[in-house]
Short mmCIF file of C-alpha atoms in Angstrom, two decimals:
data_model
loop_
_atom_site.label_atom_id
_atom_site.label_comp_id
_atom_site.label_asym_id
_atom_site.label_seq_id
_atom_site.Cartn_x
_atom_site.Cartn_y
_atom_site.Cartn_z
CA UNK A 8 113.22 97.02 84.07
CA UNK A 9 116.63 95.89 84.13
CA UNK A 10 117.31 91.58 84.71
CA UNK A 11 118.77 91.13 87.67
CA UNK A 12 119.44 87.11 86.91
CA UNK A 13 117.14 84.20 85.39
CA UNK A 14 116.77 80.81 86.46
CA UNK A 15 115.48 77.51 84.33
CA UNK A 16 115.33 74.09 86.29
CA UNK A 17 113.79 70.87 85.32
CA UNK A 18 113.17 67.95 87.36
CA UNK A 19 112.22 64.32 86.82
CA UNK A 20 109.30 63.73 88.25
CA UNK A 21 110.12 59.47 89.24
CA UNK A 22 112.95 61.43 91.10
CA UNK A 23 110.41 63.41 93.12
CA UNK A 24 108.05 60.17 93.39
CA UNK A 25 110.97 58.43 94.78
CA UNK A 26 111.68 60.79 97.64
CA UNK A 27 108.40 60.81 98.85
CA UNK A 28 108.36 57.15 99.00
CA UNK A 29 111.78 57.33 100.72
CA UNK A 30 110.71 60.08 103.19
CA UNK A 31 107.57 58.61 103.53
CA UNK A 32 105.90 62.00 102.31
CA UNK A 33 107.48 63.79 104.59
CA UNK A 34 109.58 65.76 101.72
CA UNK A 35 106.09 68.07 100.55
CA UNK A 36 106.16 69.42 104.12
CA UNK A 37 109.90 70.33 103.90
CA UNK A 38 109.78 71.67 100.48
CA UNK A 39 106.12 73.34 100.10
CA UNK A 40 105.05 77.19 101.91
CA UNK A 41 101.58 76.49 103.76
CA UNK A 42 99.18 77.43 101.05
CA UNK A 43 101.02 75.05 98.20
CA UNK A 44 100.35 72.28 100.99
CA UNK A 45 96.89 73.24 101.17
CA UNK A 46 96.42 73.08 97.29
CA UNK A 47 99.08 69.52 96.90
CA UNK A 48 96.65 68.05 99.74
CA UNK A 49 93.58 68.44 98.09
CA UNK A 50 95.29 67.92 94.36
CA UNK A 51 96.66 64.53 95.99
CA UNK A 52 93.48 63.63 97.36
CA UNK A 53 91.37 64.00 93.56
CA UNK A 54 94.82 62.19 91.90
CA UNK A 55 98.22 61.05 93.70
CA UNK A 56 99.86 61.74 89.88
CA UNK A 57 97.91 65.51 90.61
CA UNK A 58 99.15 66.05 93.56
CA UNK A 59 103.00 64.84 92.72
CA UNK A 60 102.69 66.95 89.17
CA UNK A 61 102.18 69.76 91.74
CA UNK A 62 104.91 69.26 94.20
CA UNK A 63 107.55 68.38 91.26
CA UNK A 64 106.32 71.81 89.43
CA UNK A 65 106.87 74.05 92.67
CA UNK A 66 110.15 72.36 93.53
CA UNK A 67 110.96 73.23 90.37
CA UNK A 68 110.06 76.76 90.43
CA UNK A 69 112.10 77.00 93.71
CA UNK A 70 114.86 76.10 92.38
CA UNK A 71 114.56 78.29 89.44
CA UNK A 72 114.15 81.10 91.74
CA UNK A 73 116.87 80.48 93.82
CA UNK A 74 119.35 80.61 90.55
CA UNK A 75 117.54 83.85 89.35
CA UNK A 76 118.02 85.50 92.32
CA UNK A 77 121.71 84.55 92.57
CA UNK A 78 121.48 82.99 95.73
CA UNK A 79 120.64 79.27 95.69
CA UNK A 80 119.24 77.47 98.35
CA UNK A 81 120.95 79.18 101.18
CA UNK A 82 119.78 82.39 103.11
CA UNK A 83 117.28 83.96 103.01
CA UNK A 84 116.47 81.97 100.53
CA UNK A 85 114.98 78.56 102.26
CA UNK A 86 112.26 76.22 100.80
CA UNK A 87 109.18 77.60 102.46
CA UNK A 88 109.45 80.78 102.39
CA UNK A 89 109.03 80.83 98.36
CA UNK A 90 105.55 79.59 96.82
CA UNK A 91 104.59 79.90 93.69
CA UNK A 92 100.70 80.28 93.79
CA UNK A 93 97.93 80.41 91.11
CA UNK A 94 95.86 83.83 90.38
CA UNK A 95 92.57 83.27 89.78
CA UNK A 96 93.33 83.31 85.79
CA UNK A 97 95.80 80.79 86.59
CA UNK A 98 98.58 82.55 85.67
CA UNK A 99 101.72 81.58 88.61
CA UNK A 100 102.96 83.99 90.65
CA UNK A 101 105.84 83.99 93.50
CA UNK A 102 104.95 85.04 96.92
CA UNK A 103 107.86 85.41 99.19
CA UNK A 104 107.60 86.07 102.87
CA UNK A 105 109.63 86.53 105.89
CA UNK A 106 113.48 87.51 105.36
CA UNK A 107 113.53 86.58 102.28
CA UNK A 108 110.91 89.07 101.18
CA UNK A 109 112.96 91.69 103.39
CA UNK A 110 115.85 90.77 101.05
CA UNK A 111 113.96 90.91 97.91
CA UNK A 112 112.37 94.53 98.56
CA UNK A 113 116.03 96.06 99.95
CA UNK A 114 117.38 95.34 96.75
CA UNK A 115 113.94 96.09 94.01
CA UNK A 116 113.92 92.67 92.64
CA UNK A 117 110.42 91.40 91.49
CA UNK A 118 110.37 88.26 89.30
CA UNK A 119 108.18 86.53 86.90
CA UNK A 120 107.80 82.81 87.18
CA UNK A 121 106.52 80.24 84.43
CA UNK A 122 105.94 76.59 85.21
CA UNK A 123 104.93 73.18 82.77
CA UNK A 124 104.90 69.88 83.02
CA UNK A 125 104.46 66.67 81.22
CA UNK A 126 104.12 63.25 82.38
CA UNK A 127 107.59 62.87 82.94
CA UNK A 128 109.55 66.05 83.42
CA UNK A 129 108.12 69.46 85.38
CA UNK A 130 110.20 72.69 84.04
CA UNK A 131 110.13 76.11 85.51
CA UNK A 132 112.13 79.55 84.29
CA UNK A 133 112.34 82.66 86.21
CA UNK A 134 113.27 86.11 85.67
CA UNK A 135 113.94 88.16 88.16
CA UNK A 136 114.07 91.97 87.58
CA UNK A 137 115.18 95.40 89.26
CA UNK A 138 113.53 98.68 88.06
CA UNK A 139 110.36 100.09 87.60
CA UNK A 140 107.35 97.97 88.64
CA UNK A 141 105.87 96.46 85.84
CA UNK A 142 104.61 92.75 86.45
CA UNK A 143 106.27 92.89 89.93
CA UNK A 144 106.79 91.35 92.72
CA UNK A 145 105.01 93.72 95.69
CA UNK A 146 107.42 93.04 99.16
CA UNK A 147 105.49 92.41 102.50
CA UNK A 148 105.95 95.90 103.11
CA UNK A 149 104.16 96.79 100.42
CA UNK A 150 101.54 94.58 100.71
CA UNK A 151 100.98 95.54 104.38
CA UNK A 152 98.24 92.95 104.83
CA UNK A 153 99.23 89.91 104.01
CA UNK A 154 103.14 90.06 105.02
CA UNK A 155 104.08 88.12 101.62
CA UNK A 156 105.44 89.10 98.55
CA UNK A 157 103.70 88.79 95.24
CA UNK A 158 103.47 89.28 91.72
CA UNK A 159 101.23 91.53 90.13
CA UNK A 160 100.97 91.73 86.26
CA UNK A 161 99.74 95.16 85.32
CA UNK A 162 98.48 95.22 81.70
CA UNK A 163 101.11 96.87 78.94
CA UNK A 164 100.26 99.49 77.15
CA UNK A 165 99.03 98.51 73.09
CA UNK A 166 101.80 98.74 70.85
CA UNK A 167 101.40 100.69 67.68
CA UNK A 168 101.92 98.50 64.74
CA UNK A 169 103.20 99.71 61.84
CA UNK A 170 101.23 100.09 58.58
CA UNK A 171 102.17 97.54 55.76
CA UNK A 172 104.92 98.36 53.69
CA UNK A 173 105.08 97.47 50.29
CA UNK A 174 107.66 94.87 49.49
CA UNK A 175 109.42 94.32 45.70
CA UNK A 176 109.38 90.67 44.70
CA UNK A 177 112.25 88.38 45.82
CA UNK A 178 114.95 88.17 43.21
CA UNK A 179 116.03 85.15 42.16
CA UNK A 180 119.48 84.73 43.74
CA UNK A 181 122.58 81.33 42.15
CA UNK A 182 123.88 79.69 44.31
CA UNK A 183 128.15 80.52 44.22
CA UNK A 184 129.42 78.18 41.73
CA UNK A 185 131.30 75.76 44.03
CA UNK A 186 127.42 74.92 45.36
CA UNK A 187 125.82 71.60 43.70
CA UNK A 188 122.20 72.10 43.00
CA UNK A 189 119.60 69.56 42.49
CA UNK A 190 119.13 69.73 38.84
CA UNK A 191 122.86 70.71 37.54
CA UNK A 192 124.22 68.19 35.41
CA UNK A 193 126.68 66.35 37.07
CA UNK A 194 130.52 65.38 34.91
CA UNK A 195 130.29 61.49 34.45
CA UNK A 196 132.82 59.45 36.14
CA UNK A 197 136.08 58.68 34.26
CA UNK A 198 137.83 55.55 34.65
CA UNK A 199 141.37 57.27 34.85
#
């Protein structure tokens, strides 16, 4: 796998809170693909905090992705045509769809996505990737059936450890001789 580009973004989640008060919610539908609506719905429904946790996180992640890739937010790249969705083992994964995919599988890039967030701040960081498929991205021609693209984490191979090697005591090292130490005796001040 070679990077093709990675992408960190953080976001304040009162800033978040404060557009959907000033868009009068309207901002989730602009910004979330249809299944991230259907899980910040019911999230917001258990726990408004919940359900803005959620949105903040996958803005997040979008615009993560959008650096990775190279692109920001401008064609193909658009706001629902990314998601970042939950496996069953809750590790995230991005699904692109539409042109975007298109894009994504004409030039190999797959990505990996991580997401966290705190009271306060939701963080994401994305790497996206060229190469061999290895935790990948599968385009919607790939993934014939459900015309999205999506992550799949294929599990690595062990790696061999080496056995321990023996190691010699540390030797005592001085400090250079311009270097004060704790315990050297220090010259007494003259009055000169």
């Amino acid at each position: 796998m070679t990077i093709y580009g990675i992408g960190t973004d953080i976001v304040q989640v009162s800033r978040v809170a404060a557009v959907m008060t000033r868009t009068n919610g309207r901002f989730a539908e602009k910004v979330l693909g249809p299944d991230e609506l259907r899980v910040y719905h019911a999230r917001q429904a258990r726990s408004a905090a919940r359900g803005l946790a959620f949105l903040a996180t996958r803005f997040s992640a979008k615009e993560a992705f959008s650096k990775a890739i190279g692109l920001g937010m401008r064609w193909p790249m658009t706001w629902r045509a990314l998601q970042t969705l939950n496996k069953p083992s809750g590790e995230p994964m991005v699904v692109a769809s539409g042109e975007l995919a298109e894009w994504l599988d004409a030039r190999g890039i797959t990505a990996r996505v991580t997401i966290s967030d705190e009271r306060d701040y939701a963080v994401s960081f994305v790497i996206a990737e060229t190469g061999q498929e290895s935790g990948t991205m599968q385009t919607e021609t790939q993934a014939a059936p459900a015309a999205q693209t999506q992550v799949q984490t294929q599990p690595q191979p062990p790696t061999q450890t080496q056995p321990p090697t023996q190691t010699q005591p540390p030797t005592q090292t001085q400090p250079p001789p311009s270097t004060p130490t704790p315990d050297a005796p220090h010259a007494p001040a003259t009055d000169e």
